[in-house]
mmCIF file of N, CA and C in Angstrom:
data_model
loop_
_atom_site.group_PDB
_atom_site.id
_atom_site.type_symbol
_atom_site.label_atom_id
_atom_site.label_comp_id
_atom_site.label_asym_id
_atom_site.label_seq_id
_atom_site.Cartn_x
_atom_site.Cartn_y
_atom_site.Cartn_z
ATOM 1 N N UNK A 1087 -10.606 0.589 9.494
ATOM 2 C CA UNK A 1087 -9.608 -0.212 8.796
ATOM 3 C C UNK A 1087 -10.288 -1.212 7.876
ATOM 4 N N UNK A 1088 -9.602 -1.573 6.779
ATOM 5 C CA UNK A 1088 -10.161 -2.496 5.815
ATOM 6 C C UNK A 1088 -9.995 -3.934 6.247
ATOM 7 N N UNK A 1089 -10.831 -4.772 5.702
ATOM 8 C CA UNK A 1089 -10.708 -6.191 5.996
ATOM 9 C C UNK A 1089 -9.465 -6.749 5.315
ATOM 10 N N UNK A 1090 -9.062 -7.909 5.766
ATOM 11 C CA UNK A 1090 -7.897 -8.558 5.186
ATOM 12 C C UNK A 1090 -8.099 -8.801 3.687
ATOM 13 N N UNK A 1091 -9.312 -9.199 3.285
ATOM 14 C CA UNK A 1091 -9.591 -9.453 1.867
ATOM 15 C C UNK A 1091 -9.444 -8.185 1.030
ATOM 16 N N UNK A 1092 -9.897 -7.054 1.562
ATOM 17 C CA UNK A 1092 -9.775 -5.776 0.839
ATOM 18 C C UNK A 1092 -8.311 -5.403 0.697
ATOM 19 N N UNK A 1093 -7.564 -5.524 1.783
ATOM 20 C CA UNK A 1093 -6.138 -5.181 1.743
ATOM 21 C C UNK A 1093 -5.402 -6.095 0.768
ATOM 22 N N UNK A 1094 -5.714 -7.381 0.780
ATOM 23 C CA UNK A 1094 -5.093 -8.322 -0.150
ATOM 24 C C UNK A 1094 -5.419 -7.946 -1.593
ATOM 25 N N UNK A 1095 -6.662 -7.568 -1.848
ATOM 26 C CA UNK A 1095 -7.045 -7.146 -3.194
ATOM 27 C C UNK A 1095 -6.249 -5.941 -3.665
ATOM 28 N N UNK A 1096 -6.074 -4.962 -2.782
ATOM 29 C CA UNK A 1096 -5.282 -3.782 -3.146
ATOM 30 C C UNK A 1096 -3.806 -4.140 -3.313
ATOM 31 N N UNK A 1097 -3.307 -5.047 -2.498
ATOM 32 C CA UNK A 1097 -1.912 -5.491 -2.655
ATOM 33 C C UNK A 1097 -1.727 -6.165 -4.016
ATOM 34 N N UNK A 1098 -2.710 -6.962 -4.418
ATOM 35 C CA UNK A 1098 -2.639 -7.609 -5.736
ATOM 36 C C UNK A 1098 -2.686 -6.561 -6.845
ATOM 37 N N UNK A 1099 -3.544 -5.556 -6.698
ATOM 38 C CA UNK A 1099 -3.609 -4.479 -7.687
ATOM 39 C C UNK A 1099 -2.267 -3.750 -7.762
ATOM 40 N N UNK A 1100 -1.657 -3.511 -6.610
ATOM 41 C CA UNK A 1100 -0.339 -2.856 -6.561
ATOM 42 C C UNK A 1100 0.696 -3.666 -7.342
ATOM 43 N N UNK A 1101 0.717 -4.977 -7.125
ATOM 44 C CA UNK A 1101 1.690 -5.829 -7.818
ATOM 45 C C UNK A 1101 1.409 -5.898 -9.313
ATOM 46 N N UNK A 1102 0.134 -5.911 -9.708
ATOM 47 C CA UNK A 1102 -0.190 -5.849 -11.142
ATOM 48 C C UNK A 1102 0.302 -4.540 -11.744
ATOM 49 N N UNK A 1103 0.237 -3.477 -10.953
ATOM 50 C CA UNK A 1103 0.785 -2.196 -11.408
ATOM 51 C C UNK A 1103 2.264 -2.317 -11.746
ATOM 52 N N UNK A 1104 3.003 -3.063 -10.932
ATOM 53 C CA UNK A 1104 4.431 -3.271 -11.227
ATOM 54 C C UNK A 1104 4.623 -4.012 -12.548
ATOM 55 N N UNK A 1105 3.731 -4.939 -12.855
ATOM 56 C CA UNK A 1105 3.851 -5.697 -14.104
ATOM 57 C C UNK A 1105 3.484 -4.866 -15.323
ATOM 58 N N UNK A 1106 2.594 -3.904 -15.152
ATOM 59 C CA UNK A 1106 2.053 -3.179 -16.296
ATOM 60 C C UNK A 1106 2.600 -1.769 -16.473
ATOM 61 N N UNK A 1107 3.257 -1.230 -15.469
ATOM 62 C CA UNK A 1107 3.803 0.122 -15.593
ATOM 63 C C UNK A 1107 5.242 0.052 -16.102
ATOM 64 N N UNK A 1108 5.638 1.013 -16.928
ATOM 65 C CA UNK A 1108 6.970 0.958 -17.546
ATOM 66 C C UNK A 1108 8.126 1.171 -16.576
ATOM 67 N N UNK A 1109 7.882 1.800 -15.454
ATOM 68 C CA UNK A 1109 8.935 2.017 -14.457
ATOM 69 C C UNK A 1109 8.553 1.238 -13.203
ATOM 70 N N UNK A 1110 9.215 1.508 -12.100
ATOM 71 C CA UNK A 1110 8.842 0.828 -10.858
ATOM 72 C C UNK A 1110 7.399 1.119 -10.501
ATOM 73 N N UNK A 1111 6.893 2.250 -10.982
ATOM 74 C CA UNK A 1111 5.492 2.559 -10.806
ATOM 75 C C UNK A 1111 5.107 3.154 -9.469
ATOM 76 N N UNK A 1112 6.048 3.317 -8.542
ATOM 77 C CA UNK A 1112 5.679 3.876 -7.252
ATOM 78 C C UNK A 1112 5.322 5.352 -7.381
ATOM 79 N N UNK A 1113 4.399 5.779 -6.538
ATOM 80 C CA UNK A 1113 3.984 7.178 -6.532
ATOM 81 C C UNK A 1113 3.837 7.644 -5.086
ATOM 82 N N UNK A 1114 3.751 8.946 -4.889
ATOM 83 C CA UNK A 1114 3.651 9.461 -3.522
ATOM 84 C C UNK A 1114 2.323 9.130 -2.838
ATOM 85 N N UNK A 1115 1.300 8.775 -3.629
ATOM 86 C CA UNK A 1115 0.023 8.419 -3.021
ATOM 87 C C UNK A 1115 -0.717 7.414 -3.904
ATOM 88 N N UNK A 1116 -1.794 6.880 -3.375
ATOM 89 C CA UNK A 1116 -2.610 5.936 -4.131
ATOM 90 C C UNK A 1116 -2.123 4.499 -4.028
ATOM 91 N N UNK A 1117 -2.680 3.664 -4.901
ATOM 92 C CA UNK A 1117 -2.381 2.229 -4.894
ATOM 93 C C UNK A 1117 -0.883 1.968 -4.985
ATOM 94 N N UNK A 1118 -0.173 2.757 -5.763
ATOM 95 C CA UNK A 1118 1.248 2.498 -6.001
ATOM 96 C C UNK A 1118 2.189 3.168 -5.004
ATOM 97 N N UNK A 1119 1.653 3.627 -3.876
ATOM 98 C CA UNK A 1119 2.505 4.167 -2.814
ATOM 99 C C UNK A 1119 3.393 3.033 -2.289
ATOM 100 N N UNK A 1120 4.627 3.350 -1.959
ATOM 101 C CA UNK A 1120 5.569 2.342 -1.461
ATOM 102 C C UNK A 1120 5.055 1.706 -0.173
ATOM 103 N N UNK A 1121 4.597 2.523 0.738
ATOM 104 C CA UNK A 1121 4.119 2.029 2.035
ATOM 105 C C UNK A 1121 2.798 2.722 2.341
ATOM 106 N N UNK A 1122 1.740 1.948 2.513
ATOM 107 C CA UNK A 1122 0.425 2.536 2.768
ATOM 108 C C UNK A 1122 0.311 3.032 4.197
ATOM 109 N N UNK A 1123 -0.390 4.136 4.345
ATOM 110 C CA UNK A 1123 -0.648 4.734 5.661
ATOM 111 C C UNK A 1123 -2.024 4.275 6.166
ATOM 112 N N UNK A 1124 -2.325 4.619 7.398
ATOM 113 C CA UNK A 1124 -3.665 4.328 7.931
ATOM 114 C C UNK A 1124 -4.734 5.004 7.074
ATOM 115 N N UNK A 1125 -4.443 6.212 6.627
ATOM 116 C CA UNK A 1125 -5.393 6.931 5.768
ATOM 117 C C UNK A 1125 -5.612 6.174 4.454
ATOM 118 N N UNK A 1126 -4.545 5.642 3.885
ATOM 119 C CA UNK A 1126 -4.682 4.835 2.664
ATOM 120 C C UNK A 1126 -5.574 3.623 2.924
ATOM 121 N N UNK A 1127 -5.401 2.977 4.071
ATOM 122 C CA UNK A 1127 -6.216 1.808 4.401
ATOM 123 C C UNK A 1127 -7.680 2.192 4.592
ATOM 124 N N UNK A 1128 -7.921 3.394 5.126
ATOM 125 C CA UNK A 1128 -9.302 3.874 5.235
ATOM 126 C C UNK A 1128 -9.900 4.079 3.841
ATOM 127 N N UNK A 1129 -9.106 4.656 2.947
ATOM 128 C CA UNK A 1129 -9.566 4.842 1.558
ATOM 129 C C UNK A 1129 -9.833 3.486 0.904
ATOM 130 N N UNK A 1130 -8.969 2.525 1.160
ATOM 131 C CA UNK A 1130 -9.153 1.182 0.598
ATOM 132 C C UNK A 1130 -10.465 0.573 1.082
ATOM 133 N N UNK A 1131 -10.754 0.733 2.368
ATOM 134 C CA UNK A 1131 -11.975 0.170 2.942
ATOM 135 C C UNK A 1131 -13.222 0.752 2.274
ATOM 136 N N UNK A 1132 -13.105 1.972 1.765
ATOM 137 C CA UNK A 1132 -14.232 2.634 1.083
ATOM 138 C C UNK A 1132 -14.159 2.475 -0.436
ATOM 139 N N UNK A 1133 -13.167 1.723 -0.920
ATOM 140 C CA UNK A 1133 -13.012 1.563 -2.365
ATOM 141 C C UNK A 1133 -12.463 2.794 -3.048
ATOM 142 N N UNK A 1134 -11.726 3.606 -2.303
ATOM 143 C CA UNK A 1134 -11.242 4.884 -2.833
ATOM 144 C C UNK A 1134 -9.726 4.975 -2.962
ATOM 145 N N UNK A 1135 -9.026 3.867 -2.822
ATOM 146 C CA UNK A 1135 -7.574 3.868 -3.030
ATOM 147 C C UNK A 1135 -7.371 3.542 -4.498
ATOM 148 N N UNK A 1136 -6.861 4.505 -5.261
ATOM 149 C CA UNK A 1136 -6.867 4.369 -6.720
ATOM 150 C C UNK A 1136 -5.473 4.552 -7.322
ATOM 151 N N UNK A 1137 -5.367 4.159 -8.578
ATOM 152 C CA UNK A 1137 -4.193 4.483 -9.383
ATOM 153 C C UNK A 1137 -4.339 5.936 -9.834
ATOM 154 N N UNK A 1138 -3.219 6.592 -10.118
ATOM 155 C CA UNK A 1138 -3.314 7.944 -10.671
ATOM 156 C C UNK A 1138 -3.882 7.829 -12.089
ATOM 157 N N UNK A 1139 -4.476 8.902 -12.602
ATOM 158 C CA UNK A 1139 -4.978 8.844 -13.982
ATOM 159 C C UNK A 1139 -3.885 8.454 -14.983
ATOM 160 N N UNK A 1140 -2.672 8.969 -14.788
ATOM 161 C CA UNK A 1140 -1.562 8.629 -15.681
ATOM 162 C C UNK A 1140 -1.227 7.142 -15.596
ATOM 163 N N UNK A 1141 -1.184 6.593 -14.392
ATOM 164 C CA UNK A 1141 -0.903 5.164 -14.230
ATOM 165 C C UNK A 1141 -1.994 4.328 -14.888
ATOM 166 N N UNK A 1142 -3.241 4.729 -14.720
ATOM 167 C CA UNK A 1142 -4.345 4.009 -15.342
ATOM 168 C C UNK A 1142 -4.214 3.982 -16.850
ATOM 169 N N UNK A 1143 -3.890 5.125 -17.443
ATOM 170 C CA UNK A 1143 -3.732 5.193 -18.904
ATOM 171 C C UNK A 1143 -2.548 4.349 -19.368
ATOM 172 N N UNK A 1144 -1.437 4.407 -18.624
ATOM 173 C CA UNK A 1144 -0.272 3.598 -18.984
ATOM 174 C C UNK A 1144 -0.599 2.108 -18.927
ATOM 175 N N UNK A 1145 -1.314 1.691 -17.901
ATOM 176 C CA UNK A 1145 -1.651 0.270 -17.769
ATOM 177 C C UNK A 1145 -2.628 -0.169 -18.856
ATOM 178 N N UNK A 1146 -3.627 0.666 -19.159
ATOM 179 C CA UNK A 1146 -4.552 0.324 -20.251
ATOM 180 C C UNK A 1146 -3.810 0.200 -21.569
ATOM 181 N N UNK A 1147 -2.875 1.109 -21.817
ATOM 182 C CA UNK A 1147 -2.074 1.044 -23.042
ATOM 183 C C UNK A 1147 -1.241 -0.225 -23.100
ATOM 184 N N UNK A 1148 -0.665 -0.608 -21.974
ATOM 185 C CA UNK A 1148 0.155 -1.826 -21.927
ATOM 186 C C UNK A 1148 -0.702 -3.063 -22.167
ATOM 187 N N UNK A 1149 -1.892 -3.105 -21.596
ATOM 188 C CA UNK A 1149 -2.792 -4.244 -21.811
ATOM 189 C C UNK A 1149 -3.191 -4.313 -23.282
ATOM 190 N N UNK A 1150 -3.508 -3.163 -23.893
ATOM 191 C CA UNK A 1150 -3.858 -3.148 -25.333
ATOM 192 C C UNK A 1150 -2.686 -3.647 -26.172
ATOM 193 N N UNK A 1151 -1.476 -3.189 -25.862
ATOM 194 C CA UNK A 1151 -0.298 -3.601 -26.629
ATOM 195 C C UNK A 1151 -0.050 -5.097 -26.496
ATOM 196 N N UNK A 1152 -0.183 -5.614 -25.272
ATOM 197 C CA UNK A 1152 0.035 -7.054 -25.071
ATOM 198 C C UNK A 1152 -1.038 -7.876 -25.770
ATOM 199 N N UNK A 1153 -2.279 -7.409 -25.747
ATOM 200 C CA UNK A 1153 -3.362 -8.126 -26.430
ATOM 201 C C UNK A 1153 -3.123 -8.138 -27.939
ATOM 202 N N UNK A 1154 -2.649 -7.027 -28.477
ATOM 203 C CA UNK A 1154 -2.355 -6.949 -29.907
ATOM 204 C C UNK A 1154 -1.216 -7.903 -30.266
ATOM 205 N N UNK A 1155 -0.167 -7.934 -29.463
ATOM 206 C CA UNK A 1155 0.953 -8.860 -29.691
ATOM 207 C C UNK A 1155 0.488 -10.304 -29.669
ATOM 208 N N UNK A 1156 -0.356 -10.632 -28.702
ATOM 209 C CA UNK A 1156 -0.864 -12.000 -28.584
ATOM 210 C C UNK A 1156 -1.708 -12.366 -29.801
ATOM 211 N N UNK A 1157 -2.580 -11.466 -30.221
ATOM 212 C CA UNK A 1157 -3.423 -11.735 -31.393
ATOM 213 C C UNK A 1157 -2.568 -11.912 -32.637
ATOM 214 N N UNK A 1158 -1.548 -11.094 -32.800
ATOM 215 C CA UNK A 1158 -0.652 -11.197 -33.952
ATOM 216 C C UNK A 1158 0.098 -12.526 -33.930
ATOM 217 N N UNK A 1159 0.584 -12.922 -32.756
ATOM 218 C CA UNK A 1159 1.301 -14.197 -32.629
ATOM 219 C C UNK A 1159 0.375 -15.368 -32.924
ATOM 220 N N UNK A 1160 -0.874 -15.299 -32.463
ATOM 221 C CA UNK A 1160 -1.820 -16.389 -32.731
ATOM 222 C C UNK A 1160 -2.140 -16.487 -34.213
ATOM 223 N N UNK A 1161 -2.297 -15.344 -34.880
ATOM 224 C CA UNK A 1161 -2.549 -15.363 -36.323
ATOM 225 C C UNK A 1161 -1.367 -15.962 -37.084
ATOM 226 N N UNK A 1162 -0.161 -15.583 -36.678
ATOM 227 C CA UNK A 1162 1.040 -16.111 -37.331
ATOM 228 C C UNK A 1162 1.147 -17.621 -37.083
ATOM 229 N N UNK A 1163 0.825 -18.065 -35.903
ATOM 230 C CA UNK A 1163 0.873 -19.477 -35.591
ATOM 231 C C UNK A 1163 -0.160 -20.245 -36.389
ATOM 232 N N UNK A 1164 -1.363 -19.706 -36.509
ATOM 233 C CA UNK A 1164 -2.402 -20.342 -37.314
ATOM 234 C C UNK A 1164 -2.000 -20.439 -38.780
ATOM 235 N N UNK A 1165 -1.403 -19.367 -39.303
ATOM 236 C CA UNK A 1165 -0.981 -19.346 -40.696
ATOM 237 C C UNK A 1165 0.141 -20.355 -40.937
ATOM 238 N N UNK A 1166 1.048 -20.477 -39.980
ATOM 239 C CA UNK A 1166 2.178 -21.395 -40.123
ATOM 240 C C UNK A 1166 1.740 -22.849 -40.057
ATOM 241 N N UNK A 1167 0.645 -23.122 -39.353
ATOM 242 C CA UNK A 1167 0.210 -24.508 -39.204
ATOM 243 C C UNK A 1167 -0.639 -24.982 -40.384
ATOM 244 N N UNK A 1168 -0.959 -24.098 -41.297
ATOM 245 C CA UNK A 1168 -1.789 -24.500 -42.452
ATOM 246 C C UNK A 1168 -0.946 -24.980 -43.603
#
């Protein structure tokens, strides 16, 4: 079984998945499983509880989009203050 710190880290990753995925983001296995099993906790202890490749790509895309929006807003704010 994983330590409390490892489980907390995976729980935080799961919640970040909810913020960055376009839907509820739950999946039948991996980090975004609704309820983790003992096997999932064993994978977590080994650093092997992961997002699906599709979830990873969706989250990377969302982070890129948000970073672009932020940069655009900062540029507009800088231009408006001059």
